[in-house]
XYZ file of C-alpha atoms in Angstrom:
563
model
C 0.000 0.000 0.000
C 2.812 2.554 1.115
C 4.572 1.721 -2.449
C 1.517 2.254 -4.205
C 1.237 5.652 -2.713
C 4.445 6.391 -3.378
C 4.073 5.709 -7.009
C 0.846 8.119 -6.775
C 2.838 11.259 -5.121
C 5.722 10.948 -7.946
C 3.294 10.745 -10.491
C 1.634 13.500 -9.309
C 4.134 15.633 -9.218
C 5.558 15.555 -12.592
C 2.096 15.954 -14.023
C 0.504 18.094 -11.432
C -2.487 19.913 -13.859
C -4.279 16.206 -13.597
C -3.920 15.990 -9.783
C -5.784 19.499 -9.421
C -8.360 18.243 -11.869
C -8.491 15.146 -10.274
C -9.237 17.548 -6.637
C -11.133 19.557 -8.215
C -13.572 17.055 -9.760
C -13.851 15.363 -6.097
C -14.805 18.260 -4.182
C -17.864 19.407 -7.090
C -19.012 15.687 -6.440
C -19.028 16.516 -2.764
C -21.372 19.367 -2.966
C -23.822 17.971 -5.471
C -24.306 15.452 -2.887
C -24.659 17.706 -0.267
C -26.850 19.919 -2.298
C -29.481 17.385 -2.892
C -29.170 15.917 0.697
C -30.517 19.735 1.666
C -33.158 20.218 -1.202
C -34.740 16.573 -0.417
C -35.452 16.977 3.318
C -38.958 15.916 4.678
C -40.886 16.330 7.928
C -39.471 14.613 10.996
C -41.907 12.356 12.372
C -40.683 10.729 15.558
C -40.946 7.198 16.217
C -43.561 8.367 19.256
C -46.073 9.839 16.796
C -46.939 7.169 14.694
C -49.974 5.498 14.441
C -50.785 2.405 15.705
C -50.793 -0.433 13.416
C -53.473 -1.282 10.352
C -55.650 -3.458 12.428
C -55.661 -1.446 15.764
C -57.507 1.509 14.044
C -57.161 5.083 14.707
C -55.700 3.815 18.661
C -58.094 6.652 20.136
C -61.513 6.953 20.942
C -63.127 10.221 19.067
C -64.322 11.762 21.827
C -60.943 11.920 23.143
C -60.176 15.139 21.265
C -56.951 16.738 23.328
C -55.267 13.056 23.440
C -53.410 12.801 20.001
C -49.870 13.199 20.379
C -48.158 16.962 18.570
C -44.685 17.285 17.520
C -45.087 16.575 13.674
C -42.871 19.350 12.344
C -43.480 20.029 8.637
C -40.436 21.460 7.079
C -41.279 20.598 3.666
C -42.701 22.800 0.864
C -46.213 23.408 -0.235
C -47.673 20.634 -2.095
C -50.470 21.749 -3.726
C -50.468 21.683 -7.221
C -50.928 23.323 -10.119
C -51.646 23.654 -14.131
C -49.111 22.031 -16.087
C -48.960 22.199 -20.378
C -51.161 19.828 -21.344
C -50.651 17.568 -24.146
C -52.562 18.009 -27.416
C -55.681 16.171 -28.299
C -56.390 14.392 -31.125
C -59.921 16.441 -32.762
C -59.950 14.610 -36.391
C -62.346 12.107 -37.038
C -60.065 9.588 -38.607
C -60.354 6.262 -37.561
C -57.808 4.009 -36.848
C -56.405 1.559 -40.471
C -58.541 -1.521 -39.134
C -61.124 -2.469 -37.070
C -60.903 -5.815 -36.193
C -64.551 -7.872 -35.011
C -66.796 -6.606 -32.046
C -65.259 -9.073 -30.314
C -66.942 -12.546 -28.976
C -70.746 -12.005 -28.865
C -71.292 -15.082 -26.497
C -70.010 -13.197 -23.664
C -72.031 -9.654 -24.152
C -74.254 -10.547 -21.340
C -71.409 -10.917 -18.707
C -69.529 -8.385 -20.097
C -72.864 -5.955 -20.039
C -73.550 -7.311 -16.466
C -69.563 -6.325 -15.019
C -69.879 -2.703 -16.475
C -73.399 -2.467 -15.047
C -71.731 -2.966 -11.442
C -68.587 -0.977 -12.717
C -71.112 1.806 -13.199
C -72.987 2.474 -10.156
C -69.266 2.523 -8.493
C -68.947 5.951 -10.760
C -72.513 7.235 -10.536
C -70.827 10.324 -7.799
C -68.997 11.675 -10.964
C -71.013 10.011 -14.035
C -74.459 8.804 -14.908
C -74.579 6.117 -17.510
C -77.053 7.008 -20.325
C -76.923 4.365 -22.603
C -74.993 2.842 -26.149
C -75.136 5.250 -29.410
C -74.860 5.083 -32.876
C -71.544 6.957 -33.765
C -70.802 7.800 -37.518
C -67.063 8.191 -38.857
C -68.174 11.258 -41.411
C -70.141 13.147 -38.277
C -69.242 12.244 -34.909
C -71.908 11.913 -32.092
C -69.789 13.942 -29.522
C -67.841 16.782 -31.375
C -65.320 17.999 -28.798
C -61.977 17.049 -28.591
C -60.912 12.969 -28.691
C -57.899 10.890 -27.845
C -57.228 7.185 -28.520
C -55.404 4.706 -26.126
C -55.253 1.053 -27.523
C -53.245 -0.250 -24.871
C -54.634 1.829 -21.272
C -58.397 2.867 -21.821
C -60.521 3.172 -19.009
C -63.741 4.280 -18.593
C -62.296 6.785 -15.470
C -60.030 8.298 -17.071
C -62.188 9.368 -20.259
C -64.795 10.561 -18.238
C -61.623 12.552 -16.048
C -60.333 14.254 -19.430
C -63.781 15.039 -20.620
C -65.091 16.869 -16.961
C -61.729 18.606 -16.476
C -61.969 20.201 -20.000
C -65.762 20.829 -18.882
C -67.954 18.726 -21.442
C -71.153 17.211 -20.221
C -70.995 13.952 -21.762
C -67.912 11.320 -22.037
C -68.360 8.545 -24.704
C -65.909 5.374 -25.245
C -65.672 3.788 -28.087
C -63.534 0.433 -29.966
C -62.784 -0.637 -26.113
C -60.011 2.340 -26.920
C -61.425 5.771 -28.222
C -62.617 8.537 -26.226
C -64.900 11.420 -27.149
C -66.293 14.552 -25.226
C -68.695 16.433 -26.119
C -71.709 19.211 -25.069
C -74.715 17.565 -26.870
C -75.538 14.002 -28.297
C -76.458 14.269 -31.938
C -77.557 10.764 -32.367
C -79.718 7.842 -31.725
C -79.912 5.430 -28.917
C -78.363 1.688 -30.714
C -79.215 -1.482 -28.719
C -77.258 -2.089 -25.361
C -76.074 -5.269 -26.870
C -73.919 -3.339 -29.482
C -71.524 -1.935 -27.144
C -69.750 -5.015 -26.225
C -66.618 -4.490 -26.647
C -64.070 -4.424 -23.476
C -61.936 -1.168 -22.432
C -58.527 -2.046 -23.517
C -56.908 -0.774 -20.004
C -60.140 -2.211 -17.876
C -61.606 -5.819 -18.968
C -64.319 -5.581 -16.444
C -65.789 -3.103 -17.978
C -67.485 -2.085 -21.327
C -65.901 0.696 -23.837
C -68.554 0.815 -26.945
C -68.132 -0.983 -29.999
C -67.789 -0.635 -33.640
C -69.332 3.011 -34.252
C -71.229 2.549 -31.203
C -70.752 5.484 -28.073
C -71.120 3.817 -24.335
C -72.200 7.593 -23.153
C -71.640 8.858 -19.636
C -73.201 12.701 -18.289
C -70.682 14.077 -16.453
C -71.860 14.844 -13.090
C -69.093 16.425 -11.707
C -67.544 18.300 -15.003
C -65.906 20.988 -13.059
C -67.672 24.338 -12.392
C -67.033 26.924 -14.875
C -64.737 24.967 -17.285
C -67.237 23.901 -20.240
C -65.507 24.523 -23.303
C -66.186 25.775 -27.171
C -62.729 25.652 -28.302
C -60.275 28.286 -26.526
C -63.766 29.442 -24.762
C -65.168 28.411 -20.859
C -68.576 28.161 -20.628
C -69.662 30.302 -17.578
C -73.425 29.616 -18.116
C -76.857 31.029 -18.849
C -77.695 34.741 -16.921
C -80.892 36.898 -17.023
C -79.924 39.906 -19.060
C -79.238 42.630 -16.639
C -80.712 45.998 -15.800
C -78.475 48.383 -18.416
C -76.882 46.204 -20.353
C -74.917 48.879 -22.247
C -73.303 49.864 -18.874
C -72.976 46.182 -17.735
C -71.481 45.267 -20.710
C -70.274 47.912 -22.621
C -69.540 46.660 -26.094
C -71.595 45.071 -28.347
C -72.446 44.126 -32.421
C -75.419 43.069 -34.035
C -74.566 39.619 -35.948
C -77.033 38.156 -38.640
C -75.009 34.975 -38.826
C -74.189 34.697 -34.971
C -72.232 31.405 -33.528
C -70.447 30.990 -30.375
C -66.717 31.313 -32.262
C -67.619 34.651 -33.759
C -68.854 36.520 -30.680
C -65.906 35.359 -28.714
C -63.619 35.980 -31.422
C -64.836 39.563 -31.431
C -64.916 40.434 -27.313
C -61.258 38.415 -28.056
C -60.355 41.724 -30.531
C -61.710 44.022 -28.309
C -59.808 42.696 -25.420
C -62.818 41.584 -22.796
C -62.688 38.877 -21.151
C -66.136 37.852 -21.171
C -68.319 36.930 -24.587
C -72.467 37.037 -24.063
C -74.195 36.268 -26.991
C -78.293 37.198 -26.624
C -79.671 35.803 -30.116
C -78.555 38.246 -32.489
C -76.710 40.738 -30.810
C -72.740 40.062 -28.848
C -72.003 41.837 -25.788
C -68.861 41.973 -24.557
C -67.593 43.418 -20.659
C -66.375 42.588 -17.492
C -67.793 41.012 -13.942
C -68.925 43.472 -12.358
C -71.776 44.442 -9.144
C -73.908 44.748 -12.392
C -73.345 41.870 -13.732
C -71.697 39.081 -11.373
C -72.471 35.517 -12.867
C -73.428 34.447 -9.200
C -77.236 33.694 -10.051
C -77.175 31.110 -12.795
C -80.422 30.333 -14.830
C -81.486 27.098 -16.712
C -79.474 26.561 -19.441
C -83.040 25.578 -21.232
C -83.660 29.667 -21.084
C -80.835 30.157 -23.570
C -81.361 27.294 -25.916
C -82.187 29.172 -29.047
C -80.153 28.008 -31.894
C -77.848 30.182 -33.454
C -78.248 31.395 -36.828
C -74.935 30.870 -38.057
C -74.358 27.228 -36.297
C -77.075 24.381 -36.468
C -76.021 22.295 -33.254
C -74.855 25.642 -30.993
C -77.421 28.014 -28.918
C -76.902 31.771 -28.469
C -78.908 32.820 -26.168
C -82.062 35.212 -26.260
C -83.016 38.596 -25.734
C -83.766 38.315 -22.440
C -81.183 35.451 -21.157
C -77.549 35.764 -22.359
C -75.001 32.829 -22.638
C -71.979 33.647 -21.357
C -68.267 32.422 -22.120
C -65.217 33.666 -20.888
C -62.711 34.375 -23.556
C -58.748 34.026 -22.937
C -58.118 37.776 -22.444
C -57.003 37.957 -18.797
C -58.584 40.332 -16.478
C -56.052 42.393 -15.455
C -58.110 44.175 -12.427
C -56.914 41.750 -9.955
C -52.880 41.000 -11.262
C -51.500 43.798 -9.882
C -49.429 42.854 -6.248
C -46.806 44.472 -4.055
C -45.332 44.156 -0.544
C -46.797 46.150 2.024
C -46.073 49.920 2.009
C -45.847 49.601 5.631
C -44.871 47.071 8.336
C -47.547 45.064 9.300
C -48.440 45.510 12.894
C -49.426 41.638 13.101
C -48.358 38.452 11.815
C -51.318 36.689 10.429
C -50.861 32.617 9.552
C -51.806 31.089 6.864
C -52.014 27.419 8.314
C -52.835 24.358 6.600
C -51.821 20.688 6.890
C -49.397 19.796 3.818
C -51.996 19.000 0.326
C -54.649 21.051 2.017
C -54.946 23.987 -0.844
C -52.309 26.640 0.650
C -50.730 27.715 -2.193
C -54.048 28.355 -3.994
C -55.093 29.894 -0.971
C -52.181 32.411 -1.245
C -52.790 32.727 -5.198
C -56.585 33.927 -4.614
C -55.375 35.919 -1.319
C -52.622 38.182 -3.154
C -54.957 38.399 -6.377
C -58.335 39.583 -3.973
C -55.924 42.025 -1.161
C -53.182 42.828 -3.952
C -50.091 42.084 -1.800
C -47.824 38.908 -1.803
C -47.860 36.853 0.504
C -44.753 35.271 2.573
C -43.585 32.015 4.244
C -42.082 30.060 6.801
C -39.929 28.127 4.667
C -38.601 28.994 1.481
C -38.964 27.437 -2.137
C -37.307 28.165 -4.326
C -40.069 26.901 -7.338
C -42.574 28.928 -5.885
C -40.673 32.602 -5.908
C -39.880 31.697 -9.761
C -43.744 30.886 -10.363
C -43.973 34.535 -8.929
C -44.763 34.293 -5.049
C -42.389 37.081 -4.650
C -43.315 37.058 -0.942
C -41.913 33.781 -0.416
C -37.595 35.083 -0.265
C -38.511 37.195 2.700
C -38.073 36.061 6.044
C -41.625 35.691 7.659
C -40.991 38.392 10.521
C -40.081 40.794 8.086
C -43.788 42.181 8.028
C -43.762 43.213 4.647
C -46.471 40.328 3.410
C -50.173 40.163 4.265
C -49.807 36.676 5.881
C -47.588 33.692 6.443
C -47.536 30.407 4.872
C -47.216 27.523 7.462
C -47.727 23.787 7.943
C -46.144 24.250 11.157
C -48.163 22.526 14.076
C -47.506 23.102 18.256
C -47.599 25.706 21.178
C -44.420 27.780 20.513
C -44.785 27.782 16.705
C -48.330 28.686 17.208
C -48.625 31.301 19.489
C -45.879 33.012 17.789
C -48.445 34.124 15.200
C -50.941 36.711 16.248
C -54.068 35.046 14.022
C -54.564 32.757 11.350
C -56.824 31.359 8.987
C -56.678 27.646 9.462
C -57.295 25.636 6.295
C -58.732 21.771 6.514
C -59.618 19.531 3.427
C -60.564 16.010 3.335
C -57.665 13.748 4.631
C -58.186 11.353 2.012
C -57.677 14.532 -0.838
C -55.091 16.120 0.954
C -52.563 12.908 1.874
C -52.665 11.911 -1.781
C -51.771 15.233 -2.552
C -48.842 15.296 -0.312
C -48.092 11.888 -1.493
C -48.080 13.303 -4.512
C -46.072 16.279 -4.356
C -43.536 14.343 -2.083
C -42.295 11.694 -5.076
C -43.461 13.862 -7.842
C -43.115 17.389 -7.145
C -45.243 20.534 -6.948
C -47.336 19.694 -10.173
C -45.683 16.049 -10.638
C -47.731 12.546 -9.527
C -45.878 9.480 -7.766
C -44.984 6.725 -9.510
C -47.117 3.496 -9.336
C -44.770 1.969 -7.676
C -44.575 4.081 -4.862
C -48.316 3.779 -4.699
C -48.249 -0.450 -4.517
C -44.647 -0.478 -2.643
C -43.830 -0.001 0.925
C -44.354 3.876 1.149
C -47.928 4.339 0.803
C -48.603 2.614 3.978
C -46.028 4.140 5.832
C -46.650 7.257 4.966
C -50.610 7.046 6.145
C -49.597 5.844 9.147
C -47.348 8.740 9.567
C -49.046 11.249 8.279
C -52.706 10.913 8.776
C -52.817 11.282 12.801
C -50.620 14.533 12.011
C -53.633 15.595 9.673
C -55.761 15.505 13.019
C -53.318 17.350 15.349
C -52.327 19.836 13.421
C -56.227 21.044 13.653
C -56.307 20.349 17.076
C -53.045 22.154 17.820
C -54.332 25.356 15.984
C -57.482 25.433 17.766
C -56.105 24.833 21.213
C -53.232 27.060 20.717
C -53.847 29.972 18.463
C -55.476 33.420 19.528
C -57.458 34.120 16.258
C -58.673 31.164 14.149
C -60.305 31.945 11.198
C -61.520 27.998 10.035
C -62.008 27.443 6.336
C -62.654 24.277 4.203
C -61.370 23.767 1.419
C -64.373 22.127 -0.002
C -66.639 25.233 0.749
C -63.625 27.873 -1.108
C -64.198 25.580 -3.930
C -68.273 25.612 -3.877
C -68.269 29.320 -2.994
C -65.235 31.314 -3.693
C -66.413 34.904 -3.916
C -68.277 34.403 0.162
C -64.917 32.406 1.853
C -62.636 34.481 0.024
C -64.321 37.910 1.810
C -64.246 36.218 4.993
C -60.151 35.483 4.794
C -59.820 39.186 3.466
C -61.614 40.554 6.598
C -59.326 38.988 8.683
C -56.582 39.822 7.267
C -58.115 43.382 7.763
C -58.256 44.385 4.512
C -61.488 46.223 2.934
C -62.763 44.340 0.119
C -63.348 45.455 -3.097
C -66.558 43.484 -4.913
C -65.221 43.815 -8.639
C -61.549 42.851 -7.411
C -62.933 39.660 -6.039
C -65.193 39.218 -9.095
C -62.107 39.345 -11.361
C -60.348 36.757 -8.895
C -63.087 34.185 -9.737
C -62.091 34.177 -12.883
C -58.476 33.786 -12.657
C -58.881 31.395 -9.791
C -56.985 28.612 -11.235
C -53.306 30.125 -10.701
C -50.548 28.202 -12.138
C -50.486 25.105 -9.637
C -52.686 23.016 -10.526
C -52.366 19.054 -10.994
C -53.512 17.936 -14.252
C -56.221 15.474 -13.966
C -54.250 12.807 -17.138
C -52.759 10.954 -14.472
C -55.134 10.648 -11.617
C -55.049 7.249 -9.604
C -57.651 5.138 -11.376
C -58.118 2.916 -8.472
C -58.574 3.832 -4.344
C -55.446 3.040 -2.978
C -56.736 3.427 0.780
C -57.162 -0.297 2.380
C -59.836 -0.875 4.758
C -57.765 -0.759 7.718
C -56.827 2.575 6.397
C -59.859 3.963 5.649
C -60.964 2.731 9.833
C -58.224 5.094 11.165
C -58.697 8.250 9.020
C -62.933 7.983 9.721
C -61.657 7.948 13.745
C -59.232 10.832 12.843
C -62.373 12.829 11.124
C -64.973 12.296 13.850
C -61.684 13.385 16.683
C -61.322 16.970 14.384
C -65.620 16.946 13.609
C -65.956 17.110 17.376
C -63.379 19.838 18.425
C -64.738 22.120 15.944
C -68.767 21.615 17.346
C -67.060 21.974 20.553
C -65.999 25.700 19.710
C -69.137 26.357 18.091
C -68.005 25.991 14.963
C -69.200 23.872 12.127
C -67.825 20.452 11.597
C -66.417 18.983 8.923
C -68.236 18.615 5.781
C -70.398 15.740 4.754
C -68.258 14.329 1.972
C -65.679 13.446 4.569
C -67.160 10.748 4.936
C -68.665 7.556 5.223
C -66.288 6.458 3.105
């Protein structure tokens, strides 16, 4: 060995530009490593605060609401996630080079029978209708399609289809998938759709030019689509229209493409057609899009389109173009120190970035955090480099859960959503990133189940912490920001003591989005919570249900459970 070394140091010496390359290749490898060993940290959770095993259940009675154990510390990021660039659907009509035979007509019956079950398992975010004729030269369902001959499922067509805000989802060929607004076609026999989905045997996917047609139940609010176009809904005309909506043309040959295309030109980000005549504005206190009508109102054909309605005199259809309102983007740091900290507390997965997107677009000033990310303050929470004493942001991201973190904050709004959301969101975010999805193997390996047990009890104490501990809880659920945006998000801006303006919150409903969002592509397509599982978290629910009755407050939502 000593030789050898020996050997090295001559060397060395007589070529001595390799030995400092050699060094200085050794020590970048060093802090790479220690550069990822810093940017990859996760919450400690102590041995202590586990939770008991799979078949003991949640280990505590409900009523016990003071007993779960605190110390979860979360150092990591926000997880919530955001919008990603989605990939390009197919909207031709070709069909594939060959279609081979429906497939073995002996079996229809079973196979009819399996998807009947498979069915009423998705009747909370589709209704089965029935099997359609579908023809090659004019499609049934005219919005956008995609093809998967190896993965089809009959969840994740109906997924792309709500999330792009169609009412109906048809499959076709076991593989083909088409979305559309209205079904221009006629009902075929329930025995012609007999073919299986390609990623999902037990269940059926159409056949040859035949649609197995789902209504979307659940398509999400305020995303139905005519190309670039969102479908806000059908409105009474209001009072003084020409204030409400200041610009407007008289078109002969109206359709939905040419009245947005115009409010487009002019720069408005909302397009209401009324029959023959395209109005074009802003929400406003005039005209807020809170009091929906029935969409049966508005259904007068268009002149210039045969399958599209435009609306009436009297009841406009409204579609938001993809002008951005620019009333709400404006945001700065406070002119002036802020004479309290407020938190913005939430367990990780629970909304709070979104939260802090709709805060700083409704109060116009960023908002800050107790950590730092670095992917955030590029996405542009400019808040997020300052340290969060500096009392130059309106409030203060945190996941942070105990008395001394706690009290150090002089109020907060405390944000809960459903554990079983918000831990698959965390999941998520933890081996996938802010806007990225876990692999399935991290979903059927080891990890999932230890990181329920881990992290759901700290889902419960982290709302217990905040209630027992904190001076000035403001509680919102994320479920009810979602179903009522414009009436949650005043109540947050109160607290944080700022006056609200109506038409600034108005725009903020429709850029409530923000840029972290998940894409729903890659959703699971099966539950991944075990029975066992699905015991604790209900005892977890009914411990946080009870503390907040117990402070007068309501509990948790109903679609917490039964699970």
């Amino acid at each position: 060995m000593a030789k050898l070394l020996v050997k090295l140091q001559r060397y060395f010496r007589r070529k001595p530009v390799r030995f400092f390359t050699l060094l200085a290749l050794y020590l970048a490898a060093g802090s790479l490593v220690f550069l990822h060993s810093g940017f990859t940290g996760e919450p400690t959770v102590t041995g202590s605060q586990r939770s008991p095993g799979a078949g003991e259940g949640p280990g505590l009675p409900y009523l016990g609401v003071m007993q779960l154990s605190r110390g979860f510390k979360a150092m990591a990021t926000m997880p919530e996630g955001g919008r990603q660039h989605r990939p390009r659907f197919k909207s031709t009509s070709k069909e594939p080079a060959e279609r081979g035979k429906a497939g073995d007509y002996g079996s229809t019956r079973s196979r009819t029978l399996r998807a009947r079950s498979g069915r009423e398992k998705e009747e909370d975010r589709a209704r089965y209708i029935g099997c359609y004729v579908d023809d090659t030269r004019r499609r049934t369902l005219r919005g956008v399609s995609f093809f998967d001959y190896k993965k089809m499922t009959v969840f994740r067509c109906q997924d792309n289809c709500a999330e792009r805000g169609y009412l109906y989802a048809g499959l076709e060929f076991g593989a083909e998938c088409y979305c559309g607004h209205k079904i221009q076609a006629s009902n075929a026999s329930e025995s012609e759709c007999n073919m299986e989905c390609k990623g999902e045997r037990s269940n059926t996917c159409g056949g040859v030019n035949r649609l197995s047609i789902y209504r979307l139940e659940l398509a999400q609010e305020s995303a139905r689509r005519y190309g670039s176009a969102i479908f806000r809904g059908c409105f009474r005309r209001p009072d003084n229209v020409s204030i409400a909506l200041p610009v407007s043309q008289l078109m002969l040959n109206m359709s939905v493409d040419k009245c947005v295309d115009f409010c487009t030109e002019k720069e408005y980000p909302l397009s209401a057609l009324a029959g023959t005549a395209c109005h074009c504005g802003f929400p406003t206190t005039l005209f807020t899009l809170h009091e929906r009508e029935d969409e049966q109102l508005c259904a007068q054909k268009c002149a210039g389109e045969e399958f599209e309605s435009c609306g009436t005199t009297e009841y406009l259809l409204v579609y938001q173009t993809q002008v951005q309102d620019n009333r709400c983007m404006d945001r700065r740091f406070l002119p002036t120190r802020a004479k309290q900290l407020v938190a913005l507390a939430s367990f990780p997965g629970a909304g709070n970035t979104w939260a802090r997107h709709l805060i700083e677009l409704a109060t116009g000033f960023y908002t800050g955090s107790y950590y730092f990310d670095g992917s955030l303050y590029n996405k542009g929470f400019k808040g997020e480099r300052d340290h969060w004493r500096s009392g130059r942001t309106i409030c203060i991201k945190t996941h942070e859960s105990g008395q001394k973190e706690i009290e150090s904050f002089d109020s907060a709004i405390l944000l809960i959503r459903n554990p079983y959301k918000a831990l698959m969101a965390e999941f998520n975010r933890k081996y996938g990133g802010h806007i990225g999805f876990a692999a399935h193997a991290h979903w059927k390996g080891k990890e999932w189940p230890e990181f329920v047990a881990n992290y759901a009890p700290w889902w419960a104490t982290h709302t217990l912490d905040w209630l027992r501990y904190g001076k000035k809880v403001l509680v919102v659920h994320f479920e009810d920001l979602k179903r009522d945006l414009f009436v949650q998000l005043q109540r947050m801006v109160g607290l944080l003591g700022i006056t609200a303006c109506e038409d600034r919150l108005l725009c903020v409903e429709g850029q409530k989005d923000g840029n972290f969002k998940r894409s729903g592509l890659r959703k699971l397509e099966y539950d991944p919570y075990t029975p066992e599982m699905r015991k604790m978290i209900s005892g977890y629910i009914k411990t946080v249900d009870t503390a907040l009755k117990l402070r007068n407050l309501s509990g948790v939502p109903d679609d917490y459970y039964p699970r």
